[in-house]
PDB file of C-alpha atoms in Angstrom:
ATOM      1  CA  MET A   1       0.000   0.000   0.000  1.00  0.00           C
ATOM      2  CA  LEU A   2       2.761   2.418   1.000  1.00  0.00           C
ATOM      3  CA  LEU A   3       4.794   1.519  -2.082  1.00  0.00           C
ATOM      4  CA  GLN A   4       1.795   2.162  -4.345  1.00  0.00           C
ATOM      5  CA  VAL A   5       1.272   5.631  -2.845  1.00  0.00           C
ATOM      6  CA  TRP A   6       4.954   6.430  -3.341  1.00  0.00           C
ATOM      7  CA  LYS A   7       4.893   5.297  -6.990  1.00  0.00           C
ATOM      8  CA  ARG A   8       1.792   7.359  -7.741  1.00  0.00           C
ATOM      9  CA  GLY A   9       3.389  10.418  -6.189  1.00  0.00           C
ATOM     10  CA  PHE A  10       6.494   9.869  -8.314  1.00  0.00           C
ATOM     11  CA  VAL A  11       4.421   9.903 -11.509  1.00  0.00           C
ATOM     12  CA  LEU A  12       2.506  13.024 -10.489  1.00  0.00           C
ATOM     13  CA  VAL A  13       5.580  15.166  -9.996  1.00  0.00           C
ATOM     14  CA  VAL A  14       7.515  14.377 -13.136  1.00  0.00           C
ATOM     15  CA  PHE A  15       6.014  17.576 -14.610  1.00  0.00           C
ATOM     16  CA  LEU A  16       6.471  20.839 -12.692  1.00  0.00           C
ATOM     17  CA  VAL A  17       6.228  25.393 -12.908  1.00  0.00           C
ATOM     18  CA  ALA A  18       7.261  28.763 -14.049  1.00  0.00           C
ATOM     19  CA  LEU A  19       6.473  32.132 -15.533  1.00  0.00           C
ATOM     20  CA  PRO A  20       7.916  35.566 -15.231  1.00  0.00           C
ATOM     21  CA  TRP A  21       6.438  37.181 -12.135  1.00  0.00           C
ATOM     22  CA  VAL A  22       6.361  40.598 -13.767  1.00  0.00           C
ATOM     23  CA  ILE A  23       4.332  39.303 -16.738  1.00  0.00           C
ATOM     24  CA  TRP A  24       1.775  36.902 -15.291  1.00  0.00           C
ATOM     25  CA  SER A  25       1.512  38.440 -11.807  1.00  0.00           C
ATOM     26  CA  GLN A  26       1.531  35.025 -10.139  1.00  0.00           C
ATOM     27  CA  GLY A  27       4.055  34.736  -7.323  1.00  0.00           C
ATOM     28  CA  PRO A  28       6.143  31.694  -6.447  1.00  0.00           C
ATOM     29  CA  PRO A  29       4.700  28.761  -4.478  1.00  0.00           C
ATOM     30  CA  ILE A  30       4.781  29.140  -0.703  1.00  0.00           C
ATOM     31  CA  SER A  31       6.108  25.812   0.573  1.00  0.00           C
ATOM     32  CA  GLY A  32       7.468  24.739  -2.821  1.00  0.00           C
ATOM     33  CA  ASP A  33       9.683  26.232  -5.511  1.00  0.00           C
ATOM     34  CA  LYS A  34       9.511  27.085  -9.188  1.00  0.00           C
ATOM     35  CA  PRO A  35      11.965  27.857 -11.996  1.00  0.00           C
ATOM     36  CA  ILE A  36      11.221  31.551 -12.020  1.00  0.00           C
ATOM     37  CA  MET A  37      13.964  33.835 -13.251  1.00  0.00           C
ATOM     38  CA  LEU A  38      13.333  37.561 -12.786  1.00  0.00           C
ATOM     39  CA  GLY A  39      16.161  38.739 -15.017  1.00  0.00           C
ATOM     40  CA  ALA A  40      19.886  39.389 -14.747  1.00  0.00           C
ATOM     41  CA  LYS A  41      21.153  41.413 -11.771  1.00  0.00           C
ATOM     42  CA  ARG A  42      17.843  41.193  -9.918  1.00  0.00           C
ATOM     43  CA  LYS A  43      17.846  40.721  -6.136  1.00  0.00           C
ATOM     44  CA  VAL A  44      15.284  39.291  -3.726  1.00  0.00           C
ATOM     45  CA  VAL A  45      15.182  39.658   0.048  1.00  0.00           C
ATOM     46  CA  LYS A  46      12.656  37.347   1.670  1.00  0.00           C
ATOM     47  CA  THR A  47      11.673  35.395   4.735  1.00  0.00           C
ATOM     48  CA  LEU A  48       9.434  32.374   5.225  1.00  0.00           C
ATOM     49  CA  SER A  49       9.047  31.753   8.930  1.00  0.00           C
ATOM     50  CA  GLU A  50       7.727  28.402  10.104  1.00  0.00           C
ATOM     51  CA  ILE A  51       6.054  27.597  13.414  1.00  0.00           C
ATOM     52  CA  ARG A  52       5.852  23.819  13.827  1.00  0.00           C
ATOM     53  CA  VAL A  53       3.961  21.989  16.589  1.00  0.00           C
ATOM     54  CA  MET A  54       5.307  18.485  17.135  1.00  0.00           C
ATOM     55  CA  GLU A  55       3.397  15.361  18.137  1.00  0.00           C
ATOM     56  CA  ASP A  56       4.722  15.657  21.711  1.00  0.00           C
ATOM     57  CA  ASP A  57       3.576  19.335  21.808  1.00  0.00           C
ATOM     58  CA  ASP A  58       7.101  20.761  21.485  1.00  0.00           C
ATOM     59  CA  VAL A  59       7.068  23.941  19.400  1.00  0.00           C
ATOM     60  CA  PHE A  60       9.797  25.069  17.014  1.00  0.00           C
ATOM     61  CA  ALA A  61       9.959  28.422  15.232  1.00  0.00           C
ATOM     62  CA  ARG A  62      12.381  28.759  12.316  1.00  0.00           C
ATOM     63  CA  LEU A  63      12.896  32.377  11.235  1.00  0.00           C
ATOM     64  CA  PRO A  64      15.102  32.607   8.123  1.00  0.00           C
ATOM     65  CA  LEU A  65      16.534  35.636   6.366  1.00  0.00           C
ATOM     66  CA  MET A  66      17.079  34.833   2.680  1.00  0.00           C
ATOM     67  CA  PHE A  67      18.960  36.737   0.006  1.00  0.00           C
ATOM     68  CA  HIS A  68      18.682  35.701  -3.666  1.00  0.00           C
ATOM     69  CA  TYR A  69      20.742  37.121  -6.515  1.00  0.00           C
ATOM     70  CA  LEU A  70      20.523  36.441 -10.264  1.00  0.00           C
ATOM     71  CA  PRO A  71      23.929  36.999 -11.920  1.00  0.00           C
ATOM     72  CA  THR A  72      22.331  36.101 -15.286  1.00  0.00           C
ATOM     73  CA  SER A  73      18.779  35.591 -16.524  1.00  0.00           C
ATOM     74  CA  ASP A  74      19.056  31.792 -16.190  1.00  0.00           C
ATOM     75  CA  MET A  75      21.049  31.464 -12.961  1.00  0.00           C
ATOM     76  CA  LEU A  76      20.214  32.080  -9.288  1.00  0.00           C
ATOM     77  CA  THR A  77      22.377  31.971  -6.159  1.00  0.00           C
ATOM     78  CA  ALA A  78      21.082  32.283  -2.602  1.00  0.00           C
ATOM     79  CA  ILE A  79      21.994  32.231   1.065  1.00  0.00           C
ATOM     80  CA  HIS A  80      19.496  31.343   3.813  1.00  0.00           C
ATOM     81  CA  LEU A  81      20.415  32.169   7.409  1.00  0.00           C
ATOM     82  CA  PRO A  82      17.763  31.200   9.988  1.00  0.00           C
ATOM     83  CA  LEU A  83      17.184  31.779  13.649  1.00  0.00           C
ATOM     84  CA  LEU A  84      15.769  28.876  15.650  1.00  0.00           C
ATOM     85  CA  VAL A  85      13.448  29.401  18.610  1.00  0.00           C
ATOM     86  CA  ASN A  86      12.232  26.655  20.963  1.00  0.00           C
ATOM     87  CA  GLU A  87      11.710  26.177  24.689  1.00  0.00           C
ATOM     88  CA  ALA A  88      15.505  26.254  25.169  1.00  0.00           C
ATOM     89  CA  GLY A  89      15.659  29.787  23.766  1.00  0.00           C
ATOM     90  CA  MET A  90      16.905  31.418  20.559  1.00  0.00           C
ATOM     91  CA  SER A  91      19.924  30.237  18.575  1.00  0.00           C
ATOM     92  CA  LEU A  92      21.386  30.212  15.090  1.00  0.00           C
ATOM     93  CA  GLY A  93      19.937  27.599  12.724  1.00  0.00           C
ATOM     94  CA  ASP A  94      21.555  25.683   9.884  1.00  0.00           C
ATOM     95  CA  LEU A  95      22.962  27.783   7.031  1.00  0.00           C
ATOM     96  CA  ASP A  96      21.842  26.943   3.466  1.00  0.00           C
ATOM     97  CA  LEU A  97      23.557  27.867   0.199  1.00  0.00           C
ATOM     98  CA  MET A  98      21.435  27.361  -2.926  1.00  0.00           C
ATOM     99  CA  TYR A  99      22.127  27.377  -6.657  1.00  0.00           C
ATOM    100  CA  LYS A 100      19.631  27.068  -9.534  1.00  0.00           C
ATOM    101  CA  TYR A 101      20.195  26.914 -13.269  1.00  0.00           C
ATOM    102  CA  GLN A 102      17.443  27.081 -15.887  1.00  0.00           C
ATOM    103  CA  TYR A 103      18.226  24.506 -18.565  1.00  0.00           C
ATOM    104  CA  PHE A 104      14.932  24.378 -20.465  1.00  0.00           C
ATOM    105  CA  ARG A 105      12.387  26.991 -21.517  1.00  0.00           C
ATOM    106  CA  LYS A 106       9.510  26.868 -23.955  1.00  0.00           C
ATOM    107  CA  ASP A 107       7.126  29.814 -24.202  1.00  0.00           C
ATOM    108  CA  GLY A 108       3.781  29.930 -25.968  1.00  0.00           C
ATOM    109  CA  LYS A 109       0.945  32.417 -26.199  1.00  0.00           C
ATOM    110  CA  ALA A 110       0.053  33.283 -22.577  1.00  0.00           C
ATOM    111  CA  LYS A 111       1.774  30.134 -21.325  1.00  0.00           C
ATOM    112  CA  THR A 112       5.231  28.793 -20.544  1.00  0.00           C
ATOM    113  CA  PHE A 113       7.035  25.622 -19.474  1.00  0.00           C
ATOM    114  CA  ARG A 114      10.441  25.735 -17.787  1.00  0.00           C
ATOM    115  CA  MET A 115      12.836  23.506 -15.890  1.00  0.00           C
ATOM    116  CA  VAL A 116      15.767  24.210 -13.567  1.00  0.00           C
ATOM    117  CA  ALA A 117      18.429  22.175 -11.824  1.00  0.00           C
ATOM    118  CA  LYS A 118      18.683  22.908  -8.106  1.00  0.00           C
ATOM    119  CA  ALA A 119      21.326  22.240  -5.452  1.00  0.00           C
ATOM    120  CA  VAL A 120      21.230  23.125  -1.750  1.00  0.00           C
ATOM    121  CA  GLN A 121      24.110  22.636   0.669  1.00  0.00           C
ATOM    122  CA  THR A 122      23.243  22.714   4.372  1.00  0.00           C
ATOM    123  CA  PHE A 123      25.935  23.500   6.932  1.00  0.00           C
ATOM    124  CA  PRO A 124      25.389  22.394  10.576  1.00  0.00           C
ATOM    125  CA  THR A 125      25.754  25.840  12.130  1.00  0.00           C
ATOM    126  CA  GLY A 126      22.751  25.288  14.393  1.00  0.00           C
ATOM    127  CA  LYS A 127      21.974  23.068  17.373  1.00  0.00           C
ATOM    128  CA  ASP A 128      21.103  19.390  17.240  1.00  0.00           C
ATOM    129  CA  VAL A 129      17.411  19.311  18.199  1.00  0.00           C
ATOM    130  CA  ASP A 130      16.921  15.735  16.943  1.00  0.00           C
ATOM    131  CA  ASN A 131      14.581  16.879  14.184  1.00  0.00           C
ATOM    132  CA  PRO A 132      15.660  16.246  10.556  1.00  0.00           C
ATOM    133  CA  ASP A 133      13.713  19.267   9.297  1.00  0.00           C
ATOM    134  CA  ILE A 134      14.972  21.688  11.958  1.00  0.00           C
ATOM    135  CA  GLY A 135      18.485  20.649  12.997  1.00  0.00           C
ATOM    136  CA  ILE A 136      20.529  17.457  13.467  1.00  0.00           C
ATOM    137  CA  LYS A 137      24.102  18.846  13.488  1.00  0.00           C
ATOM    138  CA  ALA A 138      24.970  17.192  10.182  1.00  0.00           C
ATOM    139  CA  PHE A 139      25.975  18.253   6.693  1.00  0.00           C
ATOM    140  CA  GLN A 140      23.187  17.758   4.126  1.00  0.00           C
ATOM    141  CA  THR A 141      23.256  18.010   0.328  1.00  0.00           C
ATOM    142  CA  TYR A 142      20.115  18.274  -1.779  1.00  0.00           C
ATOM    143  CA  ILE A 143      20.099  17.768  -5.561  1.00  0.00           C
ATOM    144  CA  GLY A 144      16.906  18.080  -7.580  1.00  0.00           C
ATOM    145  CA  THR A 145      14.996  19.509 -10.488  1.00  0.00           C
ATOM    146  CA  VAL A 146      12.111  21.972 -10.480  1.00  0.00           C
ATOM    147  CA  ALA A 147       9.858  22.482 -13.467  1.00  0.00           C
ATOM    148  CA  GLY A 148       6.390  23.521 -14.374  1.00  0.00           C
ATOM    149  CA  TYR A 149       3.692  24.825 -16.598  1.00  0.00           C
ATOM    150  CA  GLU A 150       1.926  28.123 -16.077  1.00  0.00           C
ATOM    151  CA  THR A 151      -0.667  30.230 -17.821  1.00  0.00           C
ATOM    152  CA  ILE A 152      -2.452  33.438 -16.859  1.00  0.00           C
ATOM    153  CA  LYS A 153      -5.279  31.266 -15.419  1.00  0.00           C
ATOM    154  CA  TYR A 154      -3.357  28.695 -13.342  1.00  0.00           C
ATOM    155  CA  GLY A 155       0.042  27.236 -12.538  1.00  0.00           C
ATOM    156  CA  ILE A 156       1.198  23.658 -11.912  1.00  0.00           C
ATOM    157  CA  SER A 157       4.525  23.269 -10.155  1.00  0.00           C
ATOM    158  CA  GLY A 158       6.572  20.421  -8.795  1.00  0.00           C
ATOM    159  CA  GLU A 159       9.939  19.226  -7.658  1.00  0.00           C
ATOM    160  CA  LEU A 160      11.841  15.965  -7.610  1.00  0.00           C
ATOM    161  CA  GLY A 161      15.034  15.548  -5.597  1.00  0.00           C
ATOM    162  CA  PHE A 162      17.222  13.580  -3.243  1.00  0.00           C
ATOM    163  CA  LYS A 163      18.753  14.765   0.042  1.00  0.00           C
ATOM    164  CA  LEU A 164      21.966  13.175   1.275  1.00  0.00           C
ATOM    165  CA  VAL A 165      22.317  13.303   5.066  1.00  0.00           C
ATOM    166  CA  PHE A 166      25.880  12.771   6.268  1.00  0.00           C
ATOM    167  CA  ASP A 167      24.933  11.292   9.621  1.00  0.00           C
ATOM    168  CA  GLU A 168      24.659   7.599  10.486  1.00  0.00           C
ATOM    169  CA  GLU A 169      21.654   8.205  12.755  1.00  0.00           C
ATOM    170  CA  HIS A 170      19.438   9.819  10.108  1.00  0.00           C
ATOM    171  CA  SER A 171      18.116   8.686   6.742  1.00  0.00           C
ATOM    172  CA  HIS A 172      18.590  10.074   3.262  1.00  0.00           C
ATOM    173  CA  VAL A 173      15.365  11.494   1.805  1.00  0.00           C
ATOM    174  CA  PHE A 174      13.746  11.118  -1.606  1.00  0.00           C
ATOM    175  CA  ARG A 175      11.515  14.212  -1.937  1.00  0.00           C
ATOM    176  CA  GLN A 176       8.668  15.099  -4.269  1.00  0.00           C
ATOM    177  CA  LYS A 177       6.521  18.226  -4.348  1.00  0.00           C
ATOM    178  CA  LEU A 178       3.414  19.105  -6.316  1.00  0.00           C
ATOM    179  CA  GLY A 179       1.628  22.459  -6.224  1.00  0.00           C
ATOM    180  CA  PHE A 180      -1.301  24.200  -7.896  1.00  0.00           C
ATOM    181  CA  GLY A 181      -1.606  27.992  -8.059  1.00  0.00           C
ATOM    182  CA  LEU A 182      -4.852  29.803  -8.800  1.00  0.00           C
ATOM    183  CA  PRO A 183      -4.770  33.594  -9.442  1.00  0.00           C
ATOM    184  CA  LEU A 184      -7.978  35.263  -8.260  1.00  0.00           C
ATOM    185  CA  LEU A 185      -7.485  38.632  -9.996  1.00  0.00           C
ATOM    186  CA  LYS A 186      -6.865  39.555 -13.625  1.00  0.00           C
ATOM    187  CA  PRO A 187      -3.201  40.023 -14.645  1.00  0.00           C
ATOM    188  CA  ALA A 188      -2.057  43.602 -14.098  1.00  0.00           C
ATOM    189  CA  TYR A 189       1.093  45.667 -14.269  1.00  0.00           C
ATOM    190  CA  PRO A 190       2.273  46.897 -11.830  1.00  0.00           C
ATOM    191  CA  VAL A 191       1.520  43.612 -10.101  1.00  0.00           C
ATOM    192  CA  ASN A 192      -1.677  43.392  -8.064  1.00  0.00           C
ATOM    193  CA  GLN A 193      -2.568  39.743  -7.546  1.00  0.00           C
ATOM    194  CA  LEU A 194      -4.199  37.446  -5.004  1.00  0.00           C
ATOM    195  CA  ASN A 195      -3.285  33.752  -5.326  1.00  0.00           C
ATOM    196  CA  LEU A 196      -4.484  30.533  -3.734  1.00  0.00           C
ATOM    197  CA  TYR A 197      -2.018  27.634  -3.412  1.00  0.00           C
ATOM    198  CA  PHE A 198      -2.675  23.927  -2.931  1.00  0.00           C
ATOM    199  CA  GLU A 199       0.619  22.164  -2.217  1.00  0.00           C
ATOM    200  CA  TYR A 200       1.738  18.603  -1.462  1.00  0.00           C
ATOM    201  CA  GLN A 201       5.076  17.248  -0.263  1.00  0.00           C
ATOM    202  CA  SER A 202       6.056  13.591  -0.227  1.00  0.00           C
ATOM    203  CA  ASP A 203       9.154  12.324   1.647  1.00  0.00           C
ATOM    204  CA  TYR A 204      10.473   8.774   1.435  1.00  0.00           C
ATOM    205  CA  PHE A 205      13.231   7.944   3.963  1.00  0.00           C
ATOM    206  CA  THR A 206      15.531   5.438   2.308  1.00  0.00           C
ATOM    207  CA  GLU A 207      17.239   3.947   5.373  1.00  0.00           C
ATOM    208  CA  ASN A 208      14.225   3.216   7.579  1.00  0.00           C
ATOM    209  CA  ARG A 209      11.675   3.115   4.727  1.00  0.00           C
ATOM    210  CA  GLY A 210       9.570   5.754   6.413  1.00  0.00           C
ATOM    211  CA  TYR A 211       7.057   7.810   4.438  1.00  0.00           C
ATOM    212  CA  ARG A 212       5.365  11.156   4.951  1.00  0.00           C
ATOM    213  CA  LEU A 213       2.783  13.035   2.894  1.00  0.00           C
ATOM    214  CA  LEU A 214       2.062  16.683   3.733  1.00  0.00           C
ATOM    215  CA  TYR A 215      -0.589  19.104   2.488  1.00  0.00           C
ATOM    216  CA  ALA A 216      -0.376  22.903   2.668  1.00  0.00           C
ATOM    217  CA  GLN A 217      -3.171  25.388   1.970  1.00  0.00           C
ATOM    218  CA  GLY A 218      -1.983  28.935   1.411  1.00  0.00           C
ATOM    219  CA  ILE A 219      -2.923  32.389   0.236  1.00  0.00           C
ATOM    220  CA  GLN A 220      -0.594  35.022  -1.219  1.00  0.00           C
ATOM    221  CA  TYR A 221      -0.920  38.704  -2.078  1.00  0.00           C
ATOM    222  CA  ALA A 222       1.524  40.384  -4.474  1.00  0.00           C
ATOM    223  CA  LYS A 223       1.548  44.168  -4.842  1.00  0.00           C
ATOM    224  CA  GLY A 224       4.279  45.887  -6.837  1.00  0.00           C
ATOM    225  CA  GLN A 225       7.662  44.729  -5.552  1.00  0.00           C
ATOM    226  CA  TRP A 226       6.201  43.193  -2.369  1.00  0.00           C
ATOM    227  CA  THR A 227       4.675  39.762  -1.734  1.00  0.00           C
ATOM    228  CA  TYR A 228       2.935  38.587   1.461  1.00  0.00           C
ATOM    229  CA  GLU A 229       1.886  35.007   2.136  1.00  0.00           C
ATOM    230  CA  VAL A 230       0.530  32.659   4.786  1.00  0.00           C
ATOM    231  CA  SER A 231       0.009  28.911   4.702  1.00  0.00           C
ATOM    232  CA  ALA A 232      -1.069  26.066   7.007  1.00  0.00           C
ATOM    233  CA  GLN A 233       0.551  22.639   6.583  1.00  0.00           C
ATOM    234  CA  PHE A 234      -0.747  19.294   7.883  1.00  0.00           C
ATOM    235  CA  PRO A 235       0.497  15.699   7.641  1.00  0.00           C
ATOM    236  CA  LEU A 236      -1.851  13.387   5.714  1.00  0.00           C
ATOM    237  CA  VAL A 237       0.351  10.322   6.225  1.00  0.00           C
ATOM    238  CA  GLN A 238       3.140   9.904   8.802  1.00  0.00           C
ATOM    239  CA  ASN A 239       5.173   6.740   9.066  1.00  0.00           C
ATOM    240  CA  VAL A 240       8.421   8.294  10.255  1.00  0.00           C
ATOM    241  CA  PRO A 241      10.725   8.251  13.305  1.00  0.00           C
ATOM    242  CA  ASP A 242       9.305   9.871  16.436  1.00  0.00           C
ATOM    243  CA  GLY A 243      11.574  12.906  16.160  1.00  0.00           C
ATOM    244  CA  ALA A 244       9.969  13.877  12.838  1.00  0.00           C
ATOM    245  CA  LEU A 245       6.303  13.490  13.850  1.00  0.00           C
ATOM    246  CA  PHE A 246       4.367  16.751  13.948  1.00  0.00           C
ATOM    247  CA  LYS A 247       0.756  17.924  14.208  1.00  0.00           C
ATOM    248  CA  TYR A 248       0.724  21.053  12.040  1.00  0.00           C
ATOM    249  CA  ALA A 249       2.792  24.019  10.943  1.00  0.00           C
ATOM    250  CA  PHE A 250       2.151  27.630   9.950  1.00  0.00           C
ATOM    251  CA  LEU A 251       4.224  29.465   7.327  1.00  0.00           C
ATOM    252  CA  LEU A 252       4.417  33.274   7.206  1.00  0.00           C
ATOM    253  CA  GLY A 253       6.399  35.013   4.487  1.00  0.00           C
ATOM    254  CA  THR A 254       7.356  38.363   2.973  1.00  0.00           C
ATOM    255  CA  ARG A 255       9.350  39.043  -0.194  1.00  0.00           C
ATOM    256  CA  TYR A 256      10.826  42.204  -1.757  1.00  0.00           C
ATOM    257  CA  VAL A 257      12.235  42.288  -5.305  1.00  0.00           C
ATOM    258  CA  PHE A 258      14.631  44.991  -6.528  1.00  0.00           C
TER     259      PHE A 258
END
């Protein structure tokens, strides 16, 4: 049964997102990603804070500051530096360095399909809180691809990747994401758009054969150079180690493009 669910999820996310934000007015997914390239020399400052309530009622808050820079129109580099807050207090979280390269693009009339390669290197600068998503004091390397199809009426995004965890106590992760974006307002320039997002994330843990399926419901408002978003995430299936079990999470984000 579990294997069948995993296979179906694999098929669903082979196709994935993108479209220039300044043209279609639809912002990026909230809990996912998309191969959006804003143009050479553009910069983005953003945050996507997460408040996660675990199965044992422990609460973690991850508050990242993210800076993205596009040296060319098909390349993106980024640094993510989070703060971690729990009952033990506030501390530095794990540092992420990200790189994306757009290797495929096909545009049509009021539609586009694009794909990017993505790599994220995580450095264990934070505490070990025995939670694979928050901090385990281990180096982690993620390699994946993000792609998708978007029109002025809707967007379909997804991601397929593998995370190597350099720690004998924790499992590598095969990750899949699938998201649907629905703009509620007509395209406009300057941007003035309200979007609904329906997003899924599937994690298969290779060492212990654990599986997790998450669903996130979000809403996003983009106005000019600013974007504001909020999302609630819930586990639909959880067959994972105790340290990774959680009840729900809230995501709160802001983005500024210049």
